[in-house]
Amino acid sequence: MARKPRSVYRCAECGAEHPKWAGRCDACGTWNTLVEEAVGRSGARAVRPFDPATDRPPVRLSDVAAQGTARWHTGLDEFDFVLGGGIVPGSVSLVGGEPGIGKSTLLLQCAARLEAGNIRTLYVSGEESVDQLRLRADRLMEDAGPVHVIPEVRLEAITAQAAMLQAQVIVVDSIQTTYSDELEGAPGNVGQLRECAARLMRFAKESGAAVVLVGHVTRSGIIAGPKTLEHVVDTVLYFEGESSGDFRVLRAVKNRFGSVDEVGIFEMTVGGLRPVANPSGAFLAGRTAETAGSAVTALMEGTRPVLVEIQALAARSGYGTPQRVATGLDQRRLAVLLAVLERRAGLSFHDLDVFVNVTGGVRLVEPASDLAVAAALCSSVRDRPVPADALFLGEVGLGGEVRPIAGVERRLAEADRLGFRTAFVSSRSRVSGPVSTVPVAHVADLASRLAA
Ligand code: TYD
Ligand code: MG
């Protein structure tokens, strides 16, 4: 009697193995991430025995010929920069982002530029018809006419078409709509997602073509999101921003061929996405320095400093619990800063609604922007503008102490370039340069200096 094939369930998030199916992973606690893995059934990989004639022995790294990675430049500077200098042949990249953020626009522009540079590019659209693509292409500043397009969702057809066309770059928009008949489950489920990506990876390595996958991420959903693919692909880029605003940030979170955490900044225009060469200038363009509640800080976006404006509004609240609304900033970070200002600087927010906004659709992730948020809040609650040429750099601790941050010099150099003359920094920061510094040791110091 044939042995019954065994199957196990593996968590797509943490990789833990489960003998039985369950809704929630025991190891990491995430819901709906278990995927069936058949062992010894069709679909499982056949094991090839070791053969000394064909299996190559290990080599010393020093014996491996040094070869600079060839790259295909799209000429869309910020995109090439984030990738580390262009698209690497044989690589698989994932471009994730919320629906409507501009992923298809970005990649159609890249495809157009690659074709213009004689790199044969196939744009596979599983979401839009060729007519829709044509309409989009008509709006772009690039001429997307020479790009090869095909509306296709079947994986086998995609790889066959790409091989026939001898495409050098293949854009698959999106990985969620791609499916293989050989696998169970609807398109977009975790099993399909991972296996389709893995097969495209194999195709890329074997053919030398570069594959760019588009993946949708929802604000809340990890399941729909391409998080599960991050370890399969070579490069992961996220495209972020408020889809209602003009600015978009392309961020590398994983890059086997370059540095991570580099960002590219784009502006959505009527002609598609345009790289922004001077992000600080663009983010500060609409600033009204005489208004209370506005403070400027410098973020490190990758290796580049970028100046952004933080706006705060504290207004008398109506009934019930006052509201705290943070856009571009963690809600809990705002709560912490408000509590610190109440207890350590004697400012009262208990009967005020508080709104904090970061302009340009940028997200604050570094604690280095704490001091600027505190300054904006302080300025708003007192209805007194901060000095127009002042910059705020510092982390705020629970005791109200202002801590020094990394990369102060580079941030100040950018501030100097944009005409900022004063910088409020931690009293423990050692800096010299053209921008004069105001040392602050504690948030109470900040409050009294801003009141003076
Ligand atoms: P899209 O690339 O379809 O987003 P995604 O693929 O991430 O879902 O972008 C859609 C938005 O971009 C849509 O709201 C219209 C806007 N857009 C412009 O503003 N200018 C343009 O030139 C194009 C092509 C799109
Ligand atoms: Mg799209």
Coordinates of C-alpha atoms and ligand atoms in Angstrom, one line a residue:
M1 CA 0.0 0.0 0.0
A2 CA 1.3 3.4 -0.9
R3 CA 2.3 5.6 2.0
K4 CA 0.0 8.4 2.6
P5 CA 1.8 11.6 1.8
R6 CA 2.5 13.8 4.8
S7 CA 1.8 17.4 4.8
V8 CA 3.0 20.1 7.1
Y9 CA 1.8 23.7 7.5
R10 CA 4.4 26.4 7.4
C11 CA 4.0 30.0 8.7
A12 CA 4.7 32.4 5.9
E13 CA 5.7 35.1 8.4
C14 CA 8.2 33.3 10.6
G15 CA 8.7 29.9 8.9
A16 CA 7.6 27.8 11.9
E17 CA 6.3 24.3 11.0
H18 CA 3.0 23.1 12.3
P19 CA 1.8 19.4 12.0
K20 CA -1.9 20.6 11.8
W21 CA -3.6 23.5 10.2
A22 CA -4.5 26.4 12.6
G23 CA -5.8 29.9 12.1
R24 CA -3.0 31.4 14.1
C25 CA 0.7 30.6 14.1
D26 CA 1.9 29.3 17.5
A27 CA 5.3 30.7 17.1
C28 CA 4.8 34.3 16.1
G29 CA 1.1 34.7 16.7
T30 CA 0.2 36.0 13.3
W31 CA -3.2 35.1 11.9
N32 CA -3.9 33.3 8.6
T33 CA -0.4 32.8 7.5
L34 CA -0.2 29.0 7.5
V35 CA 0.4 27.4 4.1
E36 CA 0.2 23.8 3.3
E37 CA 3.4 22.2 2.2
A38 CA 3.1 18.8 0.7
V39 CA 6.0 16.4 1.3
G40 CA 6.4 13.6 -1.3
R41 CA 3.3 14.7 -3.2
S42 CA 3.4 16.2 -6.7
G43 CA 4.5 19.7 -6.4
A44 CA 7.2 18.9 -3.9
R45 CA 10.7 19.3 -5.3
A46 CA 12.4 16.2 -6.7
V47 CA 15.7 15.5 -4.9
R48 CA 18.7 15.2 -7.3
P49 CA 21.3 12.9 -5.9
F50 CA 24.9 14.2 -5.5
D51 CA 27.0 13.6 -8.6
P52 CA 30.7 14.5 -8.4
A53 CA 30.9 14.8 -12.2
T54 CA 28.4 17.6 -12.4
D55 CA 28.3 19.1 -8.9
R56 CA 31.0 21.7 -8.6
P57 CA 33.2 21.7 -5.5
P58 CA 33.4 24.7 -3.2
V59 CA 35.9 27.4 -4.1
R60 CA 37.8 30.0 -2.1
L61 CA 36.2 33.4 -2.3
S62 CA 39.6 34.9 -3.3
D63 CA 39.6 32.6 -6.4
V64 CA 36.3 34.0 -7.6
A65 CA 37.0 36.5 -10.4
A66 CA 36.1 39.9 -9.3
Q67 CA 33.4 41.2 -11.6
G68 CA 31.7 44.6 -11.3
T69 CA 28.0 44.1 -11.4
A70 CA 26.7 45.3 -14.8
R71 CA 23.6 47.4 -14.4
W72 CA 20.9 48.7 -16.7
H73 CA 20.2 52.4 -16.1
T74 CA 16.7 53.6 -16.4
G75 CA 17.8 57.2 -16.4
L76 CA 15.1 57.9 -13.9
D77 CA 17.8 59.1 -11.5
E78 CA 16.1 58.6 -8.1
F79 CA 15.0 55.1 -9.1
D80 CA 18.5 54.1 -10.2
F81 CA 19.9 55.7 -7.0
V82 CA 17.6 53.7 -4.7
L83 CA 18.5 50.5 -6.5
G84 CA 22.2 51.2 -6.0
G85 CA 23.0 52.3 -9.5
G86 CA 20.4 50.6 -11.8
I87 CA 18.7 47.3 -12.4
V88 CA 21.0 44.3 -12.0
P89 CA 20.6 41.6 -14.7
G90 CA 19.2 38.4 -13.3
S91 CA 17.8 40.0 -10.2
V92 CA 14.3 40.1 -8.8
S93 CA 13.0 43.3 -7.3
L94 CA 9.7 43.9 -5.5
V95 CA 8.1 47.3 -5.6
G96 CA 5.4 47.4 -2.9
G97 CA 2.9 50.2 -2.0
E98 CA -0.7 51.0 -1.4
P99 CA -3.1 50.9 -4.3
G100 CA -3.1 54.2 -6.2
I101 CA 0.2 55.4 -5.0
G102 CA 1.8 55.2 -8.5
K103 CA 3.6 51.9 -8.8
S104 CA 2.3 51.2 -12.3
T105 CA 3.1 54.7 -13.4
L106 CA 6.6 54.5 -12.1
L107 CA 7.3 51.1 -13.7
L108 CA 5.8 52.1 -17.1
Q109 CA 8.1 55.1 -17.1
C110 CA 11.0 52.9 -16.3
A111 CA 10.0 50.5 -19.0
A112 CA 9.8 53.4 -21.5
R113 CA 13.2 54.6 -20.6
L114 CA 14.8 51.2 -20.7
E115 CA 13.3 50.6 -24.2
A116 CA 14.7 54.0 -25.2
G117 CA 18.1 52.7 -24.1
N118 CA 17.6 49.5 -26.2
I119 CA 16.9 47.2 -23.3
R120 CA 14.0 45.0 -24.4
T121 CA 11.3 45.3 -21.8
L122 CA 8.1 43.4 -21.3
Y123 CA 5.4 44.9 -19.2
V124 CA 2.9 42.3 -18.0
S125 CA -0.3 43.8 -16.8
G126 CA -2.6 41.5 -14.8
E127 CA -4.8 44.4 -13.6
E128 CA -5.2 46.7 -16.6
S129 CA -6.1 46.1 -20.2
V130 CA -3.8 47.3 -23.0
D131 CA -6.3 50.1 -23.7
Q132 CA -5.9 51.3 -20.1
L133 CA -2.1 51.1 -20.4
R134 CA -2.3 53.0 -23.6
L135 CA -4.3 55.8 -21.9
R136 CA -1.8 56.0 -19.1
A137 CA 1.1 56.0 -21.6
D138 CA -0.4 59.0 -23.4
R139 CA -0.2 61.1 -20.2
L140 CA 3.5 60.4 -19.6
M141 CA 6.3 62.6 -20.5
E142 CA 8.2 59.6 -21.6
D143 CA 7.3 57.9 -24.9
A144 CA 6.1 54.4 -23.8
G145 CA 5.2 53.4 -27.3
P146 CA 8.1 50.9 -27.9
V147 CA 7.4 49.0 -24.7
H148 CA 6.0 45.5 -25.2
V149 CA 2.9 44.9 -23.2
I150 CA 0.7 41.9 -22.6
P151 CA -2.3 41.5 -20.3
E152 CA -1.6 38.1 -18.7
V153 CA -2.0 36.5 -15.3
R154 CA -0.9 32.9 -15.9
L155 CA 2.6 32.4 -14.7
E156 CA 3.5 29.8 -17.3
A157 CA 2.3 32.1 -20.1
I158 CA 4.3 35.0 -18.7
T159 CA 7.6 33.1 -18.6
A160 CA 7.0 31.6 -22.0
Q161 CA 6.2 35.0 -23.6
A162 CA 9.2 36.6 -21.9
A163 CA 11.5 33.8 -23.2
M164 CA 10.1 34.1 -26.7
L165 CA 10.6 37.9 -26.7
Q166 CA 14.0 37.5 -25.2
A167 CA 13.0 40.3 -22.8
Q168 CA 15.8 41.7 -20.7
V169 CA 13.5 43.3 -18.1
I170 CA 10.1 41.9 -17.2
V171 CA 7.7 44.0 -15.1
V172 CA 4.9 41.8 -13.5
D173 CA 2.1 44.1 -12.4
S174 CA 1.1 42.6 -10.0
I175 CA 2.3 39.5 -8.2
Q176 CA -1.1 39.3 -6.5
T177 CA -2.9 38.7 -9.8
T178 CA -0.4 36.2 -11.1
Y179 CA -1.2 32.5 -10.5
S180 CA -0.1 29.1 -11.6
D181 CA -2.6 26.3 -12.5
E182 CA -0.3 23.8 -11.0
L183 CA -0.9 25.1 -7.5
E184 CA -4.0 25.1 -5.4
G185 CA -5.6 28.2 -4.2
A186 CA -6.9 31.4 -5.6
P187 CA -4.5 34.1 -7.1
G188 CA -3.1 36.3 -4.4
N189 CA -3.1 33.7 -1.6
V190 CA 0.1 33.2 0.3
G191 CA 1.0 29.9 -1.3
Q192 CA 0.4 31.2 -4.9
L193 CA 2.3 34.4 -4.1
R194 CA 5.4 32.7 -2.8
E195 CA 5.5 30.0 -5.4
C196 CA 5.0 32.4 -8.3
A197 CA 7.7 34.7 -7.0
A198 CA 10.0 31.7 -6.4
R199 CA 9.5 30.5 -10.0
L200 CA 10.0 34.0 -11.4
M201 CA 13.2 34.1 -9.4
R202 CA 14.4 30.8 -11.0
F203 CA 13.4 32.2 -14.4
A204 CA 15.5 35.3 -13.8
K205 CA 18.5 33.4 -12.6
E206 CA 18.4 31.0 -15.5
S207 CA 17.6 33.5 -18.3
G208 CA 19.6 36.5 -16.9
A209 CA 16.6 38.7 -17.3
A210 CA 15.7 41.1 -14.5
V211 CA 12.2 40.8 -13.0
V212 CA 10.4 43.6 -11.3
L213 CA 7.3 42.6 -9.3
V214 CA 4.6 44.9 -8.2
G215 CA 3.0 44.1 -4.9
H216 CA 0.1 45.8 -3.2
V217 CA 0.3 46.5 0.5
T218 CA -2.7 47.6 2.5
R219 CA -2.4 49.9 5.5
S220 CA -3.4 47.1 7.8
G221 CA -2.9 43.9 6.0
I222 CA 0.3 41.9 6.1
I223 CA -1.5 39.0 4.4
A224 CA -2.3 40.8 1.2
G225 CA 1.0 42.5 1.4
P226 CA 4.3 41.3 -0.1
K227 CA 5.9 41.0 3.3
T228 CA 5.8 37.3 2.8
L229 CA 8.0 37.7 -0.4
E230 CA 10.7 39.8 1.1
H231 CA 13.0 37.0 1.8
V232 CA 12.5 35.4 -1.7
V233 CA 13.5 38.5 -3.8
D234 CA 16.8 40.3 -4.1
T235 CA 15.6 43.8 -3.6
V236 CA 12.6 45.3 -1.9
L237 CA 11.5 48.8 -2.5
Y238 CA 8.5 50.5 -0.9
F239 CA 6.7 53.3 -2.5
E240 CA 5.1 55.6 0.1
G241 CA 3.4 58.9 0.5
E242 CA -0.1 60.2 0.9
S243 CA -1.9 59.4 -2.4
S244 CA -3.7 62.7 -2.0
G245 CA -0.4 64.6 -1.8
D246 CA 2.1 65.2 -4.6
F247 CA 5.2 63.7 -3.1
R248 CA 6.2 60.1 -3.1
V249 CA 9.1 58.4 -1.4
L250 CA 10.7 55.3 -2.8
R251 CA 12.6 53.4 -0.1
A252 CA 14.9 50.4 -0.3
V253 CA 14.3 48.1 2.7
K254 CA 16.4 45.2 1.3
N255 CA 19.0 45.3 -1.3
R256 CA 21.4 42.5 -2.2
F257 CA 23.2 44.8 -4.6
G258 CA 23.4 48.1 -2.8
S259 CA 22.8 49.9 0.4
V260 CA 19.4 49.8 2.2
D261 CA 17.5 52.8 3.5
E262 CA 18.3 55.0 0.6
V263 CA 15.3 56.9 -0.6
G264 CA 14.3 58.5 -3.8
I265 CA 11.8 61.4 -3.8
F266 CA 9.3 61.9 -6.6
E267 CA 6.6 64.3 -7.4
M268 CA 3.4 63.1 -9.1
T269 CA 2.7 65.5 -12.0
V270 CA 0.2 65.4 -14.9
G271 CA 3.0 63.8 -16.9
G272 CA 3.8 61.1 -14.4
L273 CA 6.4 60.9 -11.7
R274 CA 9.3 63.4 -11.8
P275 CA 12.4 62.9 -9.6
V276 CA 12.8 65.8 -7.1
A277 CA 16.4 67.0 -7.1
N278 CA 16.0 69.3 -4.1
P279 CA 13.6 67.6 -1.7
S280 CA 14.2 70.1 1.2
G281 CA 13.3 73.0 -1.0
A282 CA 10.2 71.2 -2.2
F283 CA 9.0 70.2 1.2
L284 CA 9.5 73.7 2.6
A285 CA 8.0 75.5 -0.4
G286 CA 4.6 76.2 1.1
R287 CA 5.8 77.1 4.5
T288 CA 4.3 80.0 6.4
A289 CA 7.0 80.8 8.9
E290 CA 5.0 83.5 10.8
T291 CA 2.3 81.0 11.8
A292 CA 2.4 79.5 15.3
G293 CA 2.8 75.8 15.5
S294 CA 5.3 75.3 12.7
A295 CA 8.9 74.0 13.3
V296 CA 11.5 72.6 10.9
T297 CA 13.7 69.6 11.4
A298 CA 16.2 67.7 9.3
L299 CA 15.6 64.0 8.7
M300 CA 18.2 61.6 7.4
E301 CA 16.6 59.9 4.4
G302 CA 19.2 57.2 3.8
T303 CA 22.5 59.1 3.6
R304 CA 20.9 62.4 2.6
P305 CA 19.5 65.0 4.9
V306 CA 16.1 66.4 4.1
L307 CA 14.4 69.3 5.8
V308 CA 10.7 69.0 6.6
E309 CA 8.2 71.2 8.3
I310 CA 6.1 69.9 11.3
Q311 CA 2.8 71.6 12.0
A312 CA 0.9 71.4 15.2
L313 CA -2.5 72.8 16.1
A314 CA -3.8 72.7 19.7
A315 CA -7.4 73.9 19.8
R316 CA -10.0 74.0 22.6
S317 CA -11.9 70.7 22.4
G318 CA -15.7 70.3 22.5
Y319 CA -17.1 67.5 24.5
G320 CA -15.6 64.3 25.8
T321 CA -12.1 63.1 25.4
P322 CA -9.8 65.5 23.5
Q323 CA -8.6 64.2 20.1
R324 CA -5.0 63.5 19.2
V325 CA -4.5 63.1 15.5
A326 CA -1.0 62.5 14.0
T327 CA -0.3 62.4 10.3
G328 CA 3.2 61.3 9.3
L329 CA 4.1 60.5 12.9
D330 CA 3.4 57.6 15.2
Q331 CA 0.3 58.3 17.3
R332 CA 1.9 56.9 20.4
R333 CA 5.1 59.0 20.0
L334 CA 2.8 62.1 20.0
A335 CA 1.1 60.9 23.2
V336 CA 4.5 60.4 24.8
L337 CA 5.7 63.9 23.8
L338 CA 2.5 65.5 25.0
A339 CA 2.8 63.7 28.4
V340 CA 6.5 64.9 28.7
L341 CA 5.5 68.5 27.9
E342 CA 2.7 68.4 30.5
R343 CA 4.8 66.9 33.3
R344 CA 8.2 68.3 32.6
A345 CA 7.6 71.7 31.0
G346 CA 4.3 72.6 32.6
L347 CA 2.3 73.0 29.4
S348 CA -1.3 71.9 29.6
F349 CA -3.0 70.0 26.8
H350 CA -5.6 68.2 28.8
D351 CA -8.6 70.1 27.4
L352 CA -7.2 70.7 23.9
D353 CA -7.5 68.8 20.7
V354 CA -4.1 68.2 19.2
F355 CA -3.3 67.7 15.6
V356 CA 0.2 67.2 14.2
N357 CA 1.0 67.0 10.6
V358 CA 4.3 66.5 8.7
T359 CA 4.2 68.3 5.3
G360 CA 4.9 66.6 2.0
G361 CA 3.5 63.2 3.1
V362 CA 6.8 62.3 4.8
R363 CA 6.8 59.9 7.8
L364 CA 8.9 60.7 10.9
V365 CA 10.6 57.5 12.1
E366 CA 13.7 58.9 13.8
P367 CA 13.5 60.1 17.4
A368 CA 15.7 63.0 16.2
S369 CA 12.6 64.9 15.2
D370 CA 11.2 64.9 18.8
L371 CA 12.5 68.3 19.6
A372 CA 10.9 69.8 16.5
V373 CA 7.5 68.2 17.4
A374 CA 7.8 69.5 20.9
A375 CA 8.7 73.0 19.6
A376 CA 5.7 73.0 17.2
L377 CA 3.4 71.9 20.1
C378 CA 4.8 74.5 22.4
S379 CA 4.5 77.2 19.8
S380 CA 0.9 76.3 19.0
V381 CA -0.3 76.1 22.6
R382 CA 1.2 79.5 23.3
D383 CA 0.1 80.9 19.9
R384 CA 3.6 82.2 19.3
P385 CA 5.7 81.5 16.2
V386 CA 9.2 80.0 16.6
P387 CA 12.0 82.0 15.0
A388 CA 11.6 81.7 11.2
D389 CA 15.2 80.7 10.6
A390 CA 15.4 78.1 13.4
L391 CA 15.9 74.3 13.0
F392 CA 15.3 71.8 15.8
L393 CA 17.3 68.6 16.3
G394 CA 17.1 66.4 19.3
E395 CA 15.6 63.3 20.9
V396 CA 13.4 63.9 23.9
G397 CA 13.5 61.4 26.8
L398 CA 10.8 60.6 29.3
G399 CA 12.5 62.8 31.9
G400 CA 12.2 65.7 29.6
E401 CA 16.0 65.6 28.8
V402 CA 17.1 66.5 25.3
R403 CA 19.5 64.0 23.9
P404 CA 22.1 64.4 21.1
I405 CA 21.5 62.7 17.8
A406 CA 23.6 61.3 15.1
G407 CA 24.7 63.1 11.9
V408 CA 24.2 66.6 13.3
E409 CA 26.9 68.1 11.0
R410 CA 25.4 66.8 7.8
R411 CA 21.9 68.0 8.8
L412 CA 23.2 71.4 9.7
A413 CA 25.0 71.7 6.3
E414 CA 21.7 71.1 4.5
A415 CA 20.0 73.7 6.8
D416 CA 22.7 76.2 6.0
R417 CA 22.2 75.6 2.3
L418 CA 18.5 76.5 2.7
G419 CA 19.3 79.6 4.7
F420 CA 18.6 78.5 8.3
R421 CA 20.7 80.5 10.8
T422 CA 20.0 79.0 14.2
A423 CA 19.7 75.4 15.4
F424 CA 18.2 74.2 18.7
V425 CA 20.3 71.2 19.6
S426 CA 21.0 69.1 22.7
S427 CA 23.4 70.8 25.1
R428 CA 25.5 67.6 24.8
S429 CA 25.9 68.0 21.0
R430 CA 29.4 69.2 20.0
V431 CA 29.0 71.2 16.8
S432 CA 30.6 74.0 15.1
G433 CA 29.9 75.6 11.7
P434 CA 28.1 78.4 10.0
V435 CA 24.8 77.7 11.7
S436 CA 24.8 79.1 15.3
T437 CA 23.5 76.6 17.9
V438 CA 21.2 77.2 20.8
P439 CA 22.0 74.4 23.4
V440 CA 19.0 73.0 25.2
A441 CA 19.3 70.5 28.0
H442 CA 15.7 69.9 28.8
V443 CA 12.2 70.6 27.4
A444 CA 11.6 73.2 30.1
D445 CA 14.6 75.0 28.6
L446 CA 13.1 74.8 25.2
A447 CA 9.8 76.2 26.5
S448 CA 11.4 79.1 28.2
R449 CA 13.7 79.9 25.3
L450 CA 10.7 80.0 22.9
A451 CA 8.8 82.2 25.3
A452 CA 11.7 84.7 25.5
Ligands
TYD1 P1 -1.1 54.1 -10.4 O1 0.3 54.0 -11.0 O2 -2.2 53.4 -11.1 O3 -1.0 53.4 -9.0 P2 -0.8 51.9 -8.5 O4 -0.3 51.1 -9.7 O5 0.2 52.0 -7.4 O6 -2.1 51.4 -8.0 O7 -1.3 55.6 -10.1 C1 -2.6 56.1 -10.0 C2 -2.7 57.5 -9.6 O8 -1.7 58.3 -10.3 C3 -4.0 58.0 -10.1 O9 -4.7 58.5 -9.0 C4 -3.7 59.0 -11.1 C5 -2.3 59.4 -10.9 N1 -1.6 59.9 -12.1 C6 -1.2 61.2 -12.2 O10 -1.4 62.0 -11.3 N2 -0.4 61.6 -13.3 C7 -0.1 60.7 -14.3 O11 0.5 61.1 -15.3 C8 -0.5 59.3 -14.1 C9 -0.2 58.3 -15.2 C10 -1.3 59.0 -13.0
MG2 MG -1.3 49.6 -10.7

